[in-house]
Coordinates of C-alpha atoms in Angstrom, one line a residue:
M18 CA 223.1 30.7 89.8
T19 CA 224.7 33.5 87.8
A20 CA 222.8 34.7 84.7
R21 CA 225.0 35.5 81.7
P22 CA 224.0 37.9 78.9
A23 CA 224.9 35.2 76.5
D24 CA 222.0 33.1 77.9
F25 CA 219.5 35.8 76.7
P26 CA 220.4 36.5 73.1
P27 CA 218.3 39.1 71.2
P28 CA 215.5 37.9 68.9
F29 CA 217.7 37.7 65.8
D30 CA 218.0 34.9 63.3
P31 CA 221.0 35.1 61.0
S32 CA 219.6 32.6 58.6
A33 CA 216.8 35.2 57.7
F34 CA 219.5 37.3 56.0
V35 CA 220.8 34.5 53.7
V36 CA 218.6 34.3 50.6
E37 CA 218.6 33.0 47.1
P38 CA 218.6 35.7 44.3
S39 CA 215.0 36.6 43.5
D40 CA 215.1 39.4 40.9
A41 CA 214.7 38.5 37.2
P42 CA 217.9 38.7 35.1
D43 CA 216.7 42.0 33.5
E44 CA 215.9 43.6 36.8
R45 CA 219.0 42.7 38.9
I46 CA 222.3 44.6 38.8
D47 CA 225.4 42.7 37.7
V48 CA 228.9 43.8 38.7
G49 CA 232.3 42.3 38.6
V50 CA 233.8 42.9 42.1
L51 CA 231.3 44.1 44.7
I52 CA 232.5 45.9 47.9
V53 CA 230.2 46.5 50.8
G54 CA 231.3 49.6 52.8
A55 CA 233.1 52.8 51.7
G56 CA 235.6 53.0 54.5
P57 CA 239.4 52.8 54.3
A58 CA 239.4 49.0 53.7
G59 CA 236.6 49.0 51.1
L60 CA 237.8 52.0 49.2
T61 CA 241.4 50.7 49.2
A62 CA 240.1 47.5 47.7
A63 CA 238.3 49.4 45.0
I64 CA 241.4 51.5 44.2
R65 CA 243.6 48.4 44.0
V66 CA 241.1 46.7 41.7
G67 CA 241.2 49.8 39.5
Q68 CA 245.0 49.8 39.4
L69 CA 245.1 46.1 38.5
L70 CA 242.5 46.6 35.8
E71 CA 244.7 49.3 34.3
E72 CA 247.6 46.9 34.2
H73 CA 245.3 44.1 32.8
P74 CA 242.7 45.8 30.6
E75 CA 241.5 42.4 29.2
L76 CA 240.0 41.7 32.7
R77 CA 237.9 44.9 32.6
E78 CA 235.9 43.6 29.7
R79 CA 235.5 40.2 31.4
L80 CA 234.0 41.9 34.5
G81 CA 231.3 43.6 32.5
D82 CA 229.9 47.2 32.4
V83 CA 230.5 47.7 36.1
P84 CA 233.8 46.1 36.9
V85 CA 233.9 47.3 40.5
A86 CA 231.1 48.8 42.7
V87 CA 231.1 50.0 46.2
V88 CA 227.8 50.0 48.2
E89 CA 227.7 52.5 51.1
K90 CA 224.9 53.1 53.5
G91 CA 225.9 56.6 54.3
K92 CA 225.0 59.7 52.4
A93 CA 228.5 59.9 51.1
P94 CA 231.8 58.0 51.7
G95 CA 233.0 58.9 55.2
A96 CA 229.6 60.0 56.5
H97 CA 229.4 57.2 59.0
L98 CA 233.1 57.1 60.0
L99 CA 234.4 58.0 63.4
S100 CA 238.0 57.6 64.7
G101 CA 240.7 59.5 66.7
A102 CA 242.8 59.2 64.6
V103 CA 246.6 58.9 64.4
V104 CA 247.4 57.1 61.1
N105 CA 250.4 55.1 60.2
P106 CA 251.0 56.1 56.5
R107 CA 252.6 52.7 55.5
A108 CA 249.5 51.4 53.6
L109 CA 248.9 54.7 51.8
R110 CA 252.5 54.8 50.6
E111 CA 252.2 51.2 49.5
L112 CA 248.9 51.9 47.6
F113 CA 250.3 55.1 46.0
P114 CA 254.0 54.5 45.4
G115 CA 256.0 57.7 45.3
I116 CA 253.2 59.9 46.6
H117 CA 254.4 63.0 48.6
T118 CA 253.2 63.2 52.1
G119 CA 251.9 66.7 51.5
D120 CA 249.4 65.2 49.0
L121 CA 247.8 62.9 51.5
P122 CA 244.7 64.1 53.5
F123 CA 246.4 64.5 56.9
R124 CA 245.8 67.3 59.4
R125 CA 249.3 67.3 60.8
A126 CA 252.4 65.2 61.6
V127 CA 252.9 63.9 65.1
V128 CA 255.8 66.1 66.4
R129 CA 255.2 65.9 70.2
E130 CA 253.5 63.2 72.2
G131 CA 253.1 62.0 75.8
V132 CA 251.4 59.3 77.9
Y133 CA 250.0 60.3 81.3
Y134 CA 248.8 58.5 84.4
L135 CA 245.9 60.3 86.0
T136 CA 244.5 60.4 89.5
R137 CA 241.5 62.5 90.4
K138 CA 243.4 65.8 90.6
R139 CA 246.9 65.1 89.5
H140 CA 248.8 63.6 86.6
V141 CA 252.3 62.2 86.0
R142 CA 253.9 61.7 82.6
I143 CA 255.1 58.1 82.2
P144 CA 257.4 56.5 79.5
A145 CA 255.3 55.6 76.5
P146 CA 255.3 51.8 75.8
P147 CA 257.1 51.1 72.5
T148 CA 253.8 50.0 70.9
M149 CA 252.5 53.6 71.4
W150 CA 255.3 55.5 69.8
N151 CA 253.9 57.7 67.0
H152 CA 257.0 59.2 65.4
G153 CA 256.4 59.3 61.6
N154 CA 252.6 59.0 62.0
Y155 CA 249.9 61.7 61.2
V156 CA 246.8 63.0 62.8
A157 CA 243.8 62.7 60.4
S158 CA 240.1 62.7 60.0
I159 CA 239.0 59.3 58.8
S160 CA 235.9 60.8 57.3
E161 CA 238.1 63.1 55.2
L162 CA 240.5 60.3 54.4
S163 CA 237.7 58.2 53.1
G164 CA 236.3 61.1 51.0
W165 CA 239.7 61.4 49.5
L166 CA 240.1 57.7 48.8
A167 CA 236.6 57.7 47.2
E168 CA 237.7 60.3 44.7
R169 CA 240.8 58.2 43.8
A170 CA 238.6 55.1 43.4
E171 CA 236.2 56.9 41.1
E172 CA 239.1 58.2 39.0
L173 CA 240.0 54.6 38.5
G174 CA 236.5 53.6 37.3
A175 CA 234.8 52.4 40.5
T176 CA 231.1 53.0 40.8
I177 CA 230.1 54.2 44.3
V178 CA 226.5 53.8 45.3
P179 CA 225.7 55.8 48.5
E180 CA 222.6 55.7 50.7
T181 CA 222.2 52.0 49.9
A182 CA 222.2 49.5 52.8
A183 CA 223.4 45.9 52.1
R184 CA 220.6 44.0 53.8
K185 CA 221.0 40.3 52.9
L186 CA 223.6 37.9 51.5
L187 CA 222.7 36.3 48.2
V188 CA 223.8 32.6 48.5
S189 CA 223.2 30.1 45.7
G190 CA 224.6 26.6 45.6
G191 CA 226.5 27.2 48.8
R192 CA 228.4 30.2 47.6
V193 CA 227.9 34.0 47.9
V194 CA 226.9 35.6 44.6
G195 CA 226.1 39.1 45.8
I196 CA 223.8 41.0 48.1
R197 CA 220.3 42.3 48.3
T198 CA 219.9 46.0 49.2
G199 CA 217.4 47.2 51.8
D200 CA 214.0 48.7 50.9
R201 CA 213.7 52.4 50.9
G202 CA 210.7 54.5 51.8
R203 CA 209.3 52.6 54.8
G204 CA 207.8 54.1 57.9
K205 CA 208.9 53.5 61.4
D206 CA 206.5 50.5 61.7
G207 CA 207.6 49.0 58.4
E208 CA 204.7 50.3 56.3
E209 CA 205.3 51.4 52.7
L210 CA 205.3 55.1 52.2
P211 CA 204.5 56.9 48.9
N212 CA 208.2 57.0 48.0
F213 CA 208.6 53.3 48.7
E214 CA 211.3 51.5 46.6
A215 CA 212.0 47.8 47.0
G216 CA 215.5 46.6 47.4
S217 CA 217.4 45.0 44.5
D218 CA 219.7 42.1 43.9
I219 CA 223.3 43.0 43.1
K220 CA 225.1 39.9 41.7
A221 CA 228.9 39.8 41.7
R222 CA 231.7 37.5 40.8
V223 CA 233.4 38.4 44.1
T224 CA 232.0 40.1 47.1
I225 CA 234.3 41.9 49.6
L226 CA 232.7 42.7 53.0
A227 CA 234.2 45.9 54.4
E228 CA 231.5 47.1 56.6
G229 CA 233.7 48.1 59.6
T230 CA 233.1 47.3 63.2
Q231 CA 230.3 44.9 63.9
G232 CA 229.5 44.6 60.2
H233 CA 226.0 43.2 59.6
L234 CA 226.7 41.0 56.6
A235 CA 230.2 40.1 57.8
G236 CA 228.5 38.7 61.0
I237 CA 226.0 36.8 58.8
A238 CA 228.9 35.3 56.7
L239 CA 230.9 34.3 59.8
D240 CA 227.8 32.5 61.2
H241 CA 226.6 30.9 57.9
F242 CA 230.0 29.5 56.9
G243 CA 231.2 28.8 60.4
L244 CA 234.3 31.0 60.0
Q245 CA 234.8 32.0 63.7
T246 CA 235.1 29.9 66.8
R247 CA 236.7 32.5 69.2
P248 CA 234.5 35.4 70.3
Q249 CA 235.4 39.0 69.6
V250 CA 236.0 41.4 72.5
W251 CA 234.5 44.9 72.0
A252 CA 235.2 48.3 73.3
L253 CA 233.2 51.5 73.1
G254 CA 234.8 54.8 72.0
V255 CA 233.2 58.1 72.7
K256 CA 234.7 61.2 71.0
E257 CA 234.2 65.0 70.9
V258 CA 235.8 67.6 68.7
W259 CA 236.4 71.0 70.4
E260 CA 237.1 74.4 69.1
V261 CA 239.6 75.9 71.6
E262 CA 241.2 79.3 72.2
Q263 CA 244.8 78.1 72.2
A264 CA 246.4 75.8 69.7
H265 CA 247.5 72.4 71.0
N266 CA 250.4 70.5 69.4
R267 CA 250.9 67.4 71.4
V268 CA 249.4 63.9 70.9
M269 CA 248.3 62.8 74.4
H270 CA 247.1 59.5 75.8
T271 CA 246.0 58.9 79.4
M272 CA 245.6 55.9 81.7
G273 CA 244.1 55.6 85.1
W274 CA 241.3 57.9 86.4
P275 CA 238.4 58.1 85.8
L276 CA 238.6 54.3 85.3
R277 CA 239.0 52.1 88.4
G278 CA 242.1 50.0 88.5
G279 CA 240.9 47.1 90.8
R280 CA 240.8 43.6 89.4
K281 CA 237.2 43.2 90.3
W282 CA 236.1 46.1 88.0
R283 CA 238.0 44.9 84.9
E284 CA 237.9 48.5 83.5
F285 CA 240.4 48.5 80.7
G286 CA 240.9 51.7 78.6
G287 CA 242.0 55.2 78.5
S288 CA 241.7 58.5 76.7
F289 CA 243.2 60.3 73.7
I290 CA 243.7 64.0 73.0
Y291 CA 244.9 64.9 69.5
P292 CA 245.6 68.3 67.9
F293 CA 243.0 68.4 65.1
G294 CA 243.8 71.6 63.3
E295 CA 244.9 75.1 64.2
N296 CA 242.4 75.5 67.0
H297 CA 240.7 72.2 67.3
I298 CA 241.1 69.2 69.6
S299 CA 239.9 65.7 69.1
L300 CA 239.2 64.2 72.6
G301 CA 237.9 60.7 73.3
M302 CA 237.5 57.9 75.8
V303 CA 237.8 54.2 74.9
V304 CA 236.7 51.5 77.4
G305 CA 236.5 47.7 76.9
L306 CA 233.0 46.4 77.2
D307 CA 234.0 43.4 79.4
Y308 CA 233.8 45.5 82.6
T309 CA 231.8 44.1 85.6
D310 CA 229.8 47.2 86.6
A311 CA 226.6 47.3 84.6
T312 CA 226.0 51.0 85.5
L313 CA 229.3 52.2 83.9
S314 CA 228.8 54.7 81.1
V315 CA 231.6 55.6 78.8
H316 CA 229.9 58.9 77.9
D317 CA 229.8 59.8 81.6
L318 CA 233.4 58.9 82.0
L319 CA 234.4 61.3 79.2
Q320 CA 232.5 64.0 80.9
E321 CA 234.4 63.3 84.2
L322 CA 237.7 63.3 82.3
K323 CA 237.0 66.8 81.1
T324 CA 236.9 68.0 84.7
H325 CA 240.6 66.9 85.3
P326 CA 242.9 69.9 85.6
L327 CA 245.1 68.6 82.8
V328 CA 242.2 68.3 80.3
H329 CA 240.2 71.3 81.6
R330 CA 243.1 73.6 81.0
L331 CA 243.1 72.6 77.3
L332 CA 239.4 73.1 76.9
A333 CA 239.0 76.3 78.8
G334 CA 237.1 78.9 76.9
G335 CA 236.3 76.5 74.0
K336 CA 233.2 74.8 72.8
R337 CA 232.2 71.4 71.6
I338 CA 231.3 71.3 67.9
A339 CA 230.9 67.6 67.3
W340 CA 230.2 64.3 69.2
G341 CA 230.0 60.7 68.3
A342 CA 230.6 57.1 69.4
K343 CA 231.5 53.7 67.9
T344 CA 232.5 50.2 68.9
I345 CA 236.0 48.9 68.4
P346 CA 237.0 45.2 67.9
E347 CA 239.8 44.8 70.4
G348 CA 240.2 41.1 70.8
G349 CA 243.2 41.3 68.4
F350 CA 245.0 38.2 67.2
L351 CA 243.2 35.9 69.7
S352 CA 239.8 36.8 68.3
L353 CA 240.5 36.7 64.6
P354 CA 238.2 34.5 62.5
D355 CA 239.5 31.0 61.7
R356 CA 239.1 31.9 58.0
L357 CA 238.8 35.2 56.3
S358 CA 237.5 34.0 53.0
F359 CA 234.4 31.9 52.0
P360 CA 233.0 30.7 48.7
G361 CA 232.5 33.8 46.6
G362 CA 233.8 36.4 49.1
M363 CA 236.2 37.8 51.7
I364 CA 236.1 39.8 54.9
V365 CA 238.5 42.8 55.4
G366 CA 239.3 45.6 57.9
D367 CA 237.5 46.1 61.2
S368 CA 234.9 43.5 60.1
A369 CA 237.6 40.9 60.5
G370 CA 239.0 42.5 63.7
F371 CA 242.3 43.9 62.4
V372 CA 243.0 46.3 65.3
N373 CA 246.2 46.5 67.3
V374 CA 244.9 47.7 70.6
P375 CA 248.3 48.2 72.3
A376 CA 249.4 50.4 69.4
L377 CA 245.9 52.1 69.0
K378 CA 246.1 51.4 65.3
G379 CA 243.9 49.7 62.8
I380 CA 243.5 51.9 59.7
H381 CA 246.6 50.9 57.9
Y382 CA 245.8 47.2 58.7
A383 CA 242.3 47.7 57.2
M384 CA 243.8 49.2 54.1
K385 CA 246.4 46.5 53.7
S386 CA 243.7 43.8 54.0
G387 CA 241.7 45.6 51.3
M388 CA 244.7 45.5 49.0
L389 CA 245.3 41.8 49.5
A390 CA 241.6 41.0 49.0
A391 CA 241.6 43.0 45.7
E392 CA 244.6 41.2 44.4
T393 CA 243.0 37.8 45.3
A394 CA 239.7 38.8 43.7
L395 CA 241.4 39.7 40.4
D396 CA 243.4 36.5 40.4
A397 CA 240.2 34.5 41.0
V398 CA 238.3 36.0 38.0
A399 CA 241.1 35.6 35.5
P400 CA 240.3 33.6 32.3
G401 CA 239.6 30.0 33.2
R402 CA 238.9 30.7 36.8
T403 CA 236.0 31.6 39.0
A404 CA 235.8 32.8 42.6
W405 CA 233.2 30.2 43.4
E406 CA 235.3 27.1 42.9
P407 CA 236.7 25.4 46.0
G408 CA 239.8 27.2 47.4
A409 CA 239.6 30.0 44.8
L410 CA 240.0 32.7 47.5
D411 CA 242.3 30.8 49.9
A412 CA 245.2 33.0 48.7
Y413 CA 243.7 35.8 50.7
D414 CA 244.0 33.9 53.9
R415 CA 247.6 33.0 53.0
A416 CA 248.5 36.6 52.0
V417 CA 247.1 38.0 55.3
R418 CA 249.1 35.5 57.3
E419 CA 252.3 36.4 55.4
S420 CA 251.7 40.2 55.8
Y421 CA 252.7 42.6 58.6
V422 CA 249.1 42.7 59.6
W423 CA 249.3 39.2 61.0
K424 CA 252.8 39.5 62.3
D425 CA 252.0 42.7 64.2
L426 CA 248.8 41.4 65.8
E427 CA 250.5 38.1 66.7
R428 CA 253.4 39.9 68.4
V429 CA 251.1 41.7 70.9
R430 CA 248.5 39.0 71.3
N431 CA 248.9 38.7 75.1
L432 CA 248.8 42.3 76.0
R433 CA 245.1 43.0 76.1
P434 CA 244.2 39.8 78.0
A435 CA 246.7 40.7 80.7
F436 CA 244.5 43.5 82.0
R437 CA 242.0 41.0 83.5
Y438 CA 244.3 41.2 86.5
G439 CA 243.5 45.0 86.9
F440 CA 245.5 48.0 85.9
V441 CA 248.7 47.4 88.0
G442 CA 248.8 43.6 87.6
G443 CA 247.9 43.9 83.9
A444 CA 250.6 46.5 83.3
L445 CA 253.2 44.2 84.9
V446 CA 252.1 41.2 82.9
A447 CA 251.8 43.1 79.7
G448 CA 255.2 44.7 80.2
A449 CA 256.8 41.3 80.8
A450 CA 255.1 39.9 77.7
L451 CA 256.3 42.9 75.6
N452 CA 259.9 42.7 76.9
S453 CA 260.0 39.0 76.2
L454 CA 259.3 39.4 72.4

């Protein structure tokens, strides 16, 4: 009998993170729109709320002294963010109409690019699939992008609360009414230290969960309200930033080695090499976590990749100056939640799984979902309305389904599953699926 990991879940009870408000009215924090997570999705939502409040100042008074607040667990916005990243500027231009590209926080435009198939010692350049064309896109640091978005949000009146973890969902009468923050000043065994400070209730008219990949409260909401029936598929990305002797000006993606292409291994992924400034390179390896070899290590694969002549030549004489890793939701359209809204709140960005794996894009989808959630939130708190009434936030689900986010993900929905047949079989099936669109 085969044992499955799903048969041995970790000792975690989601219901323990759904609680009634407990702070007295004079001790709790009341806000209008509460956003959990200061990444691209959450900050875009905060900016869009601020823009709409400027257009409708009567709503600002209705939302109280703190009309929009962003809770962020990191030391500052961007502190916990990690990505490649090549950014499609579509959402930024939509958020800031008329803005000049030179005013956006990009490192450089994509002017040259290539896709390569690797064997142990050799490489061959192959035609880039249409989904991977990056003409008109830009290399960026997502940490820097979020710092820049945070400044824009604060200029529009958003209150950003860093170093504050959203620990529990406040649910009253079957609807989300805010969050409870985590305690501060506890030791490794949970004991209270001299600087102990208990968490607080933050009550809100609307709560937007923008925690990024594997969001804690997003997962709690999905479970509590039964929003998802199809499981997510995860990948792990490991990235290094190198300072090199010679400037690099080409966006590169690789397939093949050091991954094994056989069907029995189910090793789906590849690498990216991006010019990251005058003498810096962003180098990473992304591998789907549905592989069959339990001894596989994505970190070790990246170290192997650096020994390939194509990559070694780029890094020769350089030094690694940063390293990090993160998960990526790559189930795409087939793993999206059945619903994205629930009584009192909405889920946006990577927490919802808005990642286009064949295009290696997700940031502009996250930002677009943040804009749509913000617009829905402001409509739901207009005079005579409340976000807690049945169907108050259904407009968010409809808006996402009518947007390019939904259309783009639906268009490539069969490409990722095709690679269960191995690299060659998967490439043939994926190519046929793409050409039939």
